CSV table of C-alpha atoms and ligand atoms in Angstrom, one decimal:
chain,number,residue,atom,x,y,z
A,1,MET,CA,134.5,85.4,60.5
A,2,LYS,CA,132.9,81.9,60.4
A,3,GLU,CA,129.8,80.8,62.5
A,4,THR,CA,130.7,79.4,66.0
A,5,ARG,CA,130.0,75.3,66.1
A,6,ILE,CA,128.9,73.8,69.2
A,7,TYR,CA,128.7,69.9,69.7
A,8,LEU,CA,126.7,68.9,72.2
A,9,LYS,CA,126.8,65.8,74.0
A,10,LYS,CA,125.0,62.6,73.5
A,11,GLY,CA,121.4,62.8,73.7
A,12,LYS,CA,121.2,66.8,74.5
A,13,GLU,CA,120.1,67.6,71.2
A,14,ARG,CA,116.5,66.3,72.1
A,15,LYS,CA,115.5,69.2,74.3
A,16,VAL,CA,116.5,71.9,71.4
A,17,ARG,CA,114.9,69.9,68.9
A,18,ASN,CA,111.6,69.9,71.0
A,19,LEU,CA,112.4,74.1,70.9
A,20,TYR,CA,114.0,74.3,74.5
A,21,PRO,CA,115.8,77.5,73.4
A,22,TRP,CA,119.0,77.2,75.6
A,23,VAL,CA,122.3,75.2,75.9
A,24,TYR,CA,124.2,75.2,79.4
A,25,ARG,CA,127.9,75.2,79.2
A,26,ASP,CA,128.0,71.5,80.7
A,27,GLU,CA,125.8,70.1,78.1
A,28,VAL,CA,128.6,70.7,75.4
A,29,ARG,CA,131.2,68.5,74.3
A,30,LYS,CA,133.2,70.8,72.0
A,31,ILE,CA,133.2,74.3,70.9
A,32,GLU,CA,134.6,75.5,67.6
A,33,GLU,CA,134.7,79.2,67.9
A,34,GLY,CA,134.0,81.5,65.4
A,35,ASP,CA,131.6,84.6,65.5
A,36,VAL,CA,128.6,85.4,67.8
A,37,VAL,CA,126.2,83.5,65.4
A,38,ALA,CA,126.3,79.7,66.5
A,39,ASP,CA,125.4,76.5,65.0
A,40,VAL,CA,124.4,73.8,67.5
A,41,PHE,CA,125.2,70.1,66.7
A,42,SER,CA,124.1,66.8,67.9
A,43,HIS,CA,126.9,64.5,69.2
A,44,GLU,CA,126.7,63.1,65.6
A,45,GLY,CA,127.6,66.4,63.8
A,46,VAL,CA,123.7,66.8,62.7
A,47,PHE,CA,122.5,70.4,62.8
A,48,VAL,CA,119.9,71.3,65.6
A,49,GLY,CA,119.7,75.1,65.2
A,50,ARG,CA,121.2,78.4,65.0
A,51,GLY,CA,121.4,80.7,67.7
A,52,LEU,CA,123.5,83.3,69.7
A,53,TYR,CA,127.1,82.4,71.4
A,54,SER,CA,127.2,83.8,74.8
A,55,LYS,CA,130.9,83.4,75.4
A,56,GLY,CA,131.8,82.9,78.9
A,57,ALA,CA,128.3,82.5,80.2
A,58,ARG,CA,126.2,79.2,82.0
A,59,ILE,CA,124.0,79.7,79.1
A,60,VAL,CA,126.1,79.4,76.3
A,61,TRP,CA,123.6,79.6,73.8
A,62,ARG,CA,120.1,80.7,73.1
A,63,PHE,CA,117.9,79.7,69.7
A,64,LEU,CA,117.0,82.0,67.0
A,65,SER,CA,115.8,79.4,64.4
A,66,ARG,CA,115.8,76.2,63.1
A,67,GLU,CA,117.4,76.8,59.8
A,68,TYR,CA,120.8,78.2,58.5
A,69,ASP,CA,119.2,81.8,58.4
A,70,PRO,CA,121.6,84.9,57.8
A,71,ILE,CA,121.4,86.5,61.0
A,72,ASP,CA,121.3,90.0,60.0
A,73,ARG,CA,118.8,93.1,60.0
A,74,ASN,CA,116.3,91.5,58.1
A,75,PHE,CA,116.3,88.4,60.0
A,76,PHE,CA,115.3,90.8,63.1
A,77,VAL,CA,112.6,92.8,61.5
A,78,ARG,CA,111.1,89.5,60.3
A,79,ARG,CA,111.0,88.3,64.0
A,80,VAL,CA,109.8,91.4,65.4
A,81,GLU,CA,107.1,91.4,62.7
A,82,GLU,CA,105.7,87.9,63.5
A,83,ALA,CA,105.6,88.6,67.2
A,84,LEU,CA,103.8,91.8,66.6
A,85,ASN,CA,101.6,89.9,64.6
A,86,ARG,CA,100.9,87.2,66.8
A,87,ARG,CA,99.8,90.2,69.9
A,88,GLY,CA,96.1,90.2,68.4
A,89,LYS,CA,93.9,93.0,69.8
A,90,ILE,CA,95.5,94.9,72.6
A,91,ASN,CA,93.5,97.4,74.1
A,92,SER,CA,96.6,99.7,75.2
A,93,THR,CA,98.9,101.9,73.8
A,94,ALA,CA,101.7,100.2,75.8
A,95,PHE,CA,102.4,96.5,75.3
A,96,ARG,CA,105.1,94.2,75.1
A,97,VAL,CA,106.4,93.5,71.2
A,98,VAL,CA,109.1,91.1,72.1
A,99,PHE,CA,109.4,88.8,75.0
A,100,SER,CA,112.6,87.2,74.6
A,101,GLU,CA,112.8,83.5,74.2
A,102,SER,CA,108.8,83.3,73.9
A,103,ASP,CA,109.1,85.1,70.5
A,104,PHE,CA,112.3,83.1,69.4
A,105,LEU,CA,114.4,86.4,70.3
A,106,GLY,CA,116.3,85.1,73.6
A,107,GLY,CA,117.9,88.0,75.4
A,108,LEU,CA,115.6,90.6,74.4
A,109,MET,CA,112.7,92.3,75.7
A,110,VAL,CA,111.2,95.2,73.6
A,111,ASP,CA,108.0,97.0,75.4
A,112,ARG,CA,106.0,99.8,73.2
A,113,TYR,CA,105.1,102.8,75.3
A,114,ASN,CA,102.8,105.0,72.7
A,115,ASP,CA,105.3,105.3,69.5
A,116,GLY,CA,108.4,104.8,71.6
A,117,LEU,CA,110.3,101.5,72.5
A,118,VAL,CA,112.1,100.4,75.9
A,119,ILE,CA,114.3,97.7,75.5
A,120,GLN,CA,116.1,95.3,77.5
A,121,VAL,CA,119.2,93.1,76.3
A,122,ARG,CA,119.6,90.4,78.8
A,123,SER,CA,122.5,88.0,77.0
A,124,ARG,CA,126.1,88.6,76.0
A,125,GLY,CA,124.9,87.4,72.6
A,126,MET,CA,122.5,89.6,71.9
A,127,GLU,CA,124.5,92.3,73.4
A,128,GLU,CA,126.8,91.6,70.6
A,129,VAL,CA,124.4,91.9,68.0
A,130,LYS,CA,122.2,94.9,69.6
A,131,GLY,CA,123.3,97.4,66.6
A,132,THR,CA,121.6,95.3,64.5
A,133,VAL,CA,118.7,94.7,66.2
A,134,ILE,CA,118.1,98.6,67.2
A,135,ASP,CA,118.5,99.0,63.2
A,136,ALA,CA,115.7,96.2,62.9
A,137,LEU,CA,113.4,97.5,65.3
A,138,THR,CA,113.9,101.0,63.7
A,139,GLU,CA,113.0,99.4,60.6
A,140,ALA,CA,109.9,97.4,61.8
A,141,LEU,CA,108.2,99.9,64.2
A,142,SER,CA,109.5,103.4,63.2
A,143,PRO,CA,109.8,104.6,66.7
A,144,SER,CA,110.0,108.2,68.0
A,145,PHE,CA,112.7,107.1,70.8
A,146,ILE,CA,114.3,104.0,71.7
A,147,TYR,CA,115.5,103.8,75.6
A,148,GLU,CA,117.6,100.9,77.2
A,149,ARG,CA,117.0,99.5,80.4
A,150,SER,CA,119.3,96.8,80.7
A,151,ASP,CA,119.9,97.8,84.3
A,152,MET,CA,119.3,94.4,85.5
A,153,GLU,CA,121.7,92.9,87.9
A,154,SER,CA,121.5,89.2,86.0
A,155,ARG,CA,123.4,90.9,83.2
A,156,ARG,CA,126.6,90.1,85.5
A,157,TYR,CA,126.2,85.9,85.0
A,158,GLU,CA,126.8,86.9,81.4
A,159,GLY,CA,130.0,89.0,82.3
A,160,LEU,CA,128.2,92.3,81.2
A,161,GLU,CA,127.6,95.7,82.9
A,162,PRO,CA,124.0,97.0,83.8
A,163,VAL,CA,122.9,99.6,80.9
A,164,LYS,CA,120.8,102.5,81.0
A,165,GLY,CA,120.4,105.4,79.0
A,166,PRO,CA,118.9,106.9,75.5
A,167,VAL,CA,119.6,104.7,72.1
A,168,LEU,CA,117.6,107.2,69.6
A,169,GLY,CA,115.1,110.4,70.0
A,170,ASP,CA,114.2,112.2,72.9
A,171,VAL,CA,112.4,110.4,75.7
A,172,PRO,CA,109.8,112.0,77.4
A,173,ASP,CA,110.5,112.2,81.1
A,174,ARG,CA,107.2,111.2,82.0
A,175,LEU,CA,104.6,109.9,79.2
A,176,THR,CA,100.8,109.2,79.3
A,177,ILE,CA,99.7,105.6,78.3
A,178,THR,CA,96.2,104.6,77.8
A,179,GLU,CA,94.9,100.9,78.6
A,180,ASN,CA,91.3,100.0,78.1
A,181,GLY,CA,90.6,103.8,78.2
A,182,ILE,CA,92.3,104.5,81.5
A,183,ASN,CA,95.5,107.1,81.4
A,184,PHE,CA,98.5,106.1,83.4
A,185,TYR,CA,101.5,108.7,83.7
A,186,VAL,CA,104.5,106.5,83.3
A,187,ASP,CA,108.3,107.2,83.8
A,188,VAL,CA,110.3,104.9,81.4
A,189,VAL,CA,113.9,106.2,83.0
A,190,ASN,CA,113.0,105.8,86.5
A,191,GLY,CA,110.2,103.3,87.0
A,192,LEU,CA,110.3,99.5,87.9
A,193,LYS,CA,110.7,97.3,85.2
A,194,THR,CA,110.4,99.4,81.9
A,195,GLY,CA,108.0,101.8,83.7
A,196,PHE,CA,104.8,100.1,83.9
A,197,TYR,CA,103.7,96.6,84.9
A,198,LEU,CA,102.4,95.9,81.6
A,199,ASP,CA,101.8,91.9,82.4
A,200,GLN,CA,99.1,92.7,84.9
A,201,ARG,CA,96.8,94.3,82.1
A,202,ARG,CA,94.5,91.3,82.3
A,203,SER,CA,94.4,91.2,85.8
A,204,ARG,CA,93.5,94.7,86.5
A,205,GLU,CA,90.5,94.1,84.1
A,206,TYR,CA,89.6,91.0,86.1
A,207,VAL,CA,89.9,92.6,89.4
A,208,ALA,CA,87.9,95.9,88.2
A,209,ASP,CA,85.3,93.6,87.1
A,210,LEU,CA,84.7,92.0,90.8
A,211,ILE,CA,84.3,95.8,92.2
A,212,ASP,CA,80.9,97.5,93.0
A,213,GLU,CA,80.1,100.9,94.0
A,214,GLY,CA,81.4,101.9,97.7
A,215,MET,CA,83.1,98.6,98.0
A,216,GLU,CA,86.2,98.9,100.2
A,217,VAL,CA,89.5,97.7,98.2
A,218,LEU,CA,92.9,97.3,99.7
A,219,ASP,CA,95.8,97.4,97.1
A,220,LEU,CA,98.9,95.8,98.4
A,221,PHE,CA,102.2,96.5,96.6
A,222,SER,CA,100.4,99.4,94.6
A,223,TYR,CA,103.5,100.9,92.8
A,224,THR,CA,101.9,103.5,90.4
A,225,GLY,CA,98.2,102.5,91.0
A,226,GLY,CA,97.5,100.4,88.1
A,227,PHE,CA,95.1,98.0,90.2
A,228,SER,CA,93.7,101.2,92.3
A,229,VAL,CA,92.8,103.4,89.7
A,230,TYR,CA,91.0,100.8,87.7
A,231,ALA,CA,88.9,99.8,91.3
A,232,ALA,CA,88.4,103.4,92.0
A,233,LEU,CA,87.0,104.2,88.5
A,234,ARG,CA,84.4,101.5,89.3
A,235,GLY,CA,83.5,103.2,92.5
A,236,GLY,CA,85.8,101.4,95.1
A,237,ARG,CA,87.1,103.3,98.2
A,238,VAL,CA,90.9,102.5,97.6
A,239,LEU,CA,93.6,102.4,99.9
A,240,ALA,CA,97.1,101.7,98.2
A,241,VAL,CA,100.1,100.6,100.0
A,242,ASP,CA,103.6,100.5,98.9
A,243,THR,CA,107.0,101.2,100.3
A,244,LYS,CA,108.2,103.4,97.7
A,245,GLU,CA,107.1,107.2,98.1
A,246,GLU,CA,107.8,108.3,94.4
A,247,ALA,CA,105.1,105.2,93.3
A,248,LEU,CA,102.5,106.3,95.7
A,249,ASP,CA,102.9,110.0,94.6
A,250,LEU,CA,102.4,108.8,90.7
A,251,ALA,CA,99.7,106.5,92.0
A,252,ARG,CA,97.5,109.7,93.4
A,253,GLU,CA,98.4,111.6,90.7
A,254,ASN,CA,97.3,108.8,88.3
A,255,ALA,CA,93.7,108.6,89.9
A,256,ARG,CA,93.7,112.2,89.5
A,257,LEU,CA,94.2,112.1,85.8
A,258,ASN,CA,91.3,109.9,85.6
A,259,GLY,CA,88.8,112.1,88.1
A,260,VAL,CA,88.9,109.8,91.1
A,261,GLU,CA,90.8,109.9,94.1
A,262,ILE,CA,92.6,107.1,96.2
A,263,ARG,CA,94.3,106.9,99.4
A,264,THR,CA,98.0,105.8,99.8
A,265,LEU,CA,100.0,104.5,102.3
A,266,ARG,CA,103.7,104.6,102.7
A,267,TYR,CA,104.2,101.2,104.7
A,268,ASP,CA,105.4,97.6,104.7
A,269,ALA,CA,102.3,95.8,103.2
A,270,PHE,CA,102.9,92.4,105.3
A,271,LYS,CA,102.9,94.4,108.4
A,272,PHE,CA,100.4,96.4,107.4
A,273,LEU,CA,98.0,93.1,107.0
A,274,GLY,CA,99.0,91.9,110.3
A,275,GLU,CA,98.1,95.3,112.1
A,276,THR,CA,95.1,96.7,110.5
A,277,GLU,CA,91.6,95.8,111.8
A,278,ASP,CA,89.8,97.3,109.1
A,279,VAL,CA,87.8,94.9,106.9
A,280,TYR,CA,88.0,95.1,103.0
A,281,ASP,CA,85.7,94.1,100.2
A,282,VAL,CA,88.7,93.0,97.8
A,283,ILE,CA,92.2,92.7,98.5
A,284,ILE,CA,94.9,92.6,95.7
A,285,ALA,CA,98.4,91.3,96.7
A,286,ASP,CA,100.9,91.7,93.8
A,287,PRO,CA,104.1,91.6,95.6
A,288,PRO,CA,107.6,92.1,93.9
A,289,ALA,CA,109.6,89.0,92.8
A,290,ILE,CA,110.6,87.8,96.4
A,291,SER,CA,113.1,85.6,94.6
A,292,LYS,CA,114.1,84.0,91.2
A,293,ARG,CA,116.2,81.7,92.9
A,294,LYS,CA,115.3,77.5,93.0
A,295,ASP,CA,116.7,77.1,96.6
A,296,GLU,CA,114.6,80.0,98.0
A,297,ARG,CA,111.2,78.6,96.2
A,298,LYS,CA,110.0,78.2,99.9
A,299,LYS,CA,110.6,81.9,100.7
A,300,ILE,CA,108.2,82.6,97.7
A,301,LEU,CA,105.5,80.3,98.8
A,302,GLY,CA,105.9,81.5,102.3
A,303,ALA,CA,104.7,84.9,101.0
A,304,VAL,CA,101.9,83.5,99.4
A,305,TRP,CA,101.0,81.6,102.8
A,306,LYS,CA,101.4,84.9,105.2
A,307,LEU,CA,99.6,87.0,102.4
A,308,THR,CA,96.4,84.4,102.7
A,309,TYR,CA,96.8,84.1,106.0
A,310,ASN,CA,96.8,87.5,107.1
A,311,SER,CA,94.3,88.5,104.4
A,312,LEU,CA,91.4,86.2,105.4
A,313,PRO,CA,90.4,87.6,108.6
A,314,ARG,CA,90.8,91.0,106.9
A,315,LEU,CA,88.2,90.3,104.2
A,316,LYS,CA,84.2,90.3,104.3
A,317,VAL,CA,82.3,87.3,103.4
A,318,PRO,CA,82.2,86.9,100.5
A,319,GLY,CA,85.5,88.7,100.3
A,320,HIS,CA,88.0,88.3,97.3
A,321,LEU,CA,91.7,88.1,97.6
A,322,TYR,CA,93.6,88.3,94.5
A,323,VAL,CA,97.3,86.9,95.1
A,324,CYS,CA,100.0,86.7,92.5
A,325,THR,CA,103.7,85.6,92.4
A,326,CYS,CA,106.1,86.5,89.7
A,327,SER,CA,108.5,84.1,89.9
A,328,TYR,CA,109.0,80.6,87.7
A,329,GLN,CA,110.0,78.9,90.7
A,330,ALA,CA,106.5,79.1,92.3
A,331,SER,CA,104.0,76.8,90.5
A,332,VAL,CA,100.4,77.1,90.0
A,333,GLU,CA,100.1,74.0,91.9
A,334,ASP,CA,102.4,75.3,94.7
A,335,MET,CA,100.3,78.5,95.0
A,336,VAL,CA,97.4,76.6,95.2
A,337,LYS,CA,98.8,74.2,98.1
A,338,TYR,CA,100.1,77.4,100.4
A,339,VAL,CA,96.6,79.2,99.7
A,340,ARG,CA,94.8,75.9,100.6
A,341,LEU,CA,97.5,75.6,103.9
A,342,ALA,CA,96.7,79.4,104.9
A,343,ALA,CA,93.3,78.6,104.9
A,344,ILE,CA,93.2,75.4,107.0
A,345,ASP,CA,95.3,77.5,109.5
A,346,ARG,CA,92.6,80.1,109.7
A,347,GLY,CA,90.0,77.7,109.7
A,348,THR,CA,88.3,79.5,107.0
A,349,PRO,CA,86.9,77.8,103.7
A,350,VAL,CA,87.8,79.4,100.7
A,351,HIS,CA,87.3,78.9,97.0
A,352,ILE,CA,89.9,79.7,94.0
A,353,ARG,CA,87.5,81.0,91.3
A,354,ALA,CA,90.3,81.8,88.7
A,355,ILE,CA,94.0,81.5,88.0
A,356,LEU,CA,95.2,83.9,85.9
A,357,ILE,CA,98.7,83.9,84.0
A,358,GLN,CA,100.5,86.6,82.3
A,359,PRO,CA,98.8,88.2,79.4
A,360,GLU,CA,99.2,87.4,75.2
A,361,ASP,CA,101.7,90.0,75.2
A,362,HIS,CA,103.9,88.0,77.2
A,363,PRO,CA,103.1,84.4,75.5
A,364,PHE,CA,104.0,81.5,77.6
A,365,LEU,CA,106.0,79.0,75.4
A,366,PRO,CA,105.1,75.8,76.9
A,367,HIS,CA,108.7,74.2,75.5
A,368,PHE,CA,110.5,76.4,77.8
A,369,PRO,CA,108.6,76.5,81.2
A,370,GLU,CA,110.7,79.4,82.6
A,371,SER,CA,108.6,81.6,80.4
A,372,LEU,CA,105.7,81.0,82.8
A,373,TYR,CA,106.3,83.3,85.6
A,374,LEU,CA,103.5,85.3,86.8
A,375,LYS,CA,100.2,83.6,88.2
A,376,CYS,CA,97.6,85.1,90.2
A,377,LEU,CA,94.8,83.2,92.2
A,378,HIS,CA,91.3,84.5,92.5
A,379,VAL,CA,90.7,83.4,96.2
A,380,VAL,CA,87.2,83.9,97.6
A,381,LYS,CA,86.2,83.8,101.5
A,382,VAL,CA,83.1,81.7,102.1
A,383,GLU,CA,81.3,80.5,104.6
A,384,VAL,CA,80.2,77.1,105.5
B,401,SAM,C1,105.1,93.8,91.4
B,401,SAM,S1,105.2,95.7,91.8
B,401,SAM,C2,103.1,95.8,92.0
B,401,SAM,C3,102.6,96.5,90.5
B,401,SAM,C4,101.5,96.9,90.7
B,401,SAM,N1,100.3,96.1,91.0
B,401,SAM,C5,100.8,97.6,89.1
B,401,SAM,O1,100.0,96.9,88.4
B,401,SAM,O2,101.7,98.4,88.6
B,401,SAM,C6,105.5,95.5,93.1
B,401,SAM,C7,105.7,96.8,94.2
B,401,SAM,O3,105.9,96.5,95.6
B,401,SAM,C8,106.5,97.3,96.2
B,401,SAM,N2,107.1,96.7,97.4
B,401,SAM,C9,108.3,96.0,97.7
B,401,SAM,N3,108.5,95.5,98.8
B,401,SAM,C10,107.1,96.3,99.5
B,401,SAM,C11,106.8,96.0,101.0
B,401,SAM,N4,107.3,95.3,101.6
B,401,SAM,N5,105.6,96.3,101.1
B,401,SAM,C12,104.7,97.1,100.3
B,401,SAM,N6,105.3,97.4,99.2
B,401,SAM,C13,106.6,96.8,98.5
B,401,SAM,C14,107.6,97.8,95.3
B,401,SAM,O4,107.9,99.3,95.5
B,401,SAM,C15,106.7,98.0,94.0
B,401,SAM,O5,106.1,99.1,93.8
């Protein structure tokens, strides 16, 4: 079959030329249906780019190339190798090899765990070429296993059912990764996301540097103890709080795996902060994506306000709060504003010492603002 041809409404080609990788259905004037590979043309019929067609979806096209490249196994091998070469030196046996649109492979995430891969396919177009992509990943990376974790609800917007299961080789029930010399057990089958929060690697390093022997550290929303283990290894006395029992069990095991101990508490982190009377040197607050919806931006920022407002009295002076959001909808400016409002409401001066975003294996493509999703503020409680 021939490529699908998508003709845009007048003026809509500009953003695609400027490397914005999506075309929405309401930006399209006419579609001449062909196969999943789709070429986008301006209103005047000038070629703008080649990508994948997601028939029936709101995001009808995702970018792959500015040329008439054949979209075959070689193409995907090249894109994967380019992504890998961009990663630079990452001191971990687990990292993200392909970050979707940022690596010009919209709809595809590939995480490497030792010599195995966990993939996520998020769009209808990418689903249709999945077989070729898997062949390409096998050629480019020679994985010992590939496991698919396309079990996100957002696939339904593309008319796809969530999918989860082995694709190639034997997937270990539990594997051990090493990040900055620290070992973690990871369950890629049942864990959150693809098993581990690879996107917080740089934050874990950063927060570890704040900690000295004997400091009291509160790790809220701790999951399997990423921040907790780093902190305990620096001599921190750590309490990890999460609502997931299995995550806390694994957090304690992860601590032991590295020769340290942490305390854990299964409890709602928001409630805990409001109820505890203890004080800490460092509080880490890395909540789940409260929402990804634009109309719920206030709810996401409300969580930033609440975590800051309730952390401030629980911090020594100086004391450190490391607060994050993982939704594109909350900008850095928004976060700063809500931290400031919480500090004013408490009558407590604060410094913002650093702003961190997702690390280099989750590249932020400024042409695609949606690719900046993780932001963390290092807030310091000070005296005046
Ligand atoms: C973004 S993850 C944290 C990742 C972790 N910081 C790491 O580096 O591995 C969010 C965690 O919050 C937990 N969670 C969700 N709602 C919660 C709540 N109300 N109180 C405590 N934990 C919660 C989830 O179980 C999940 O483990």
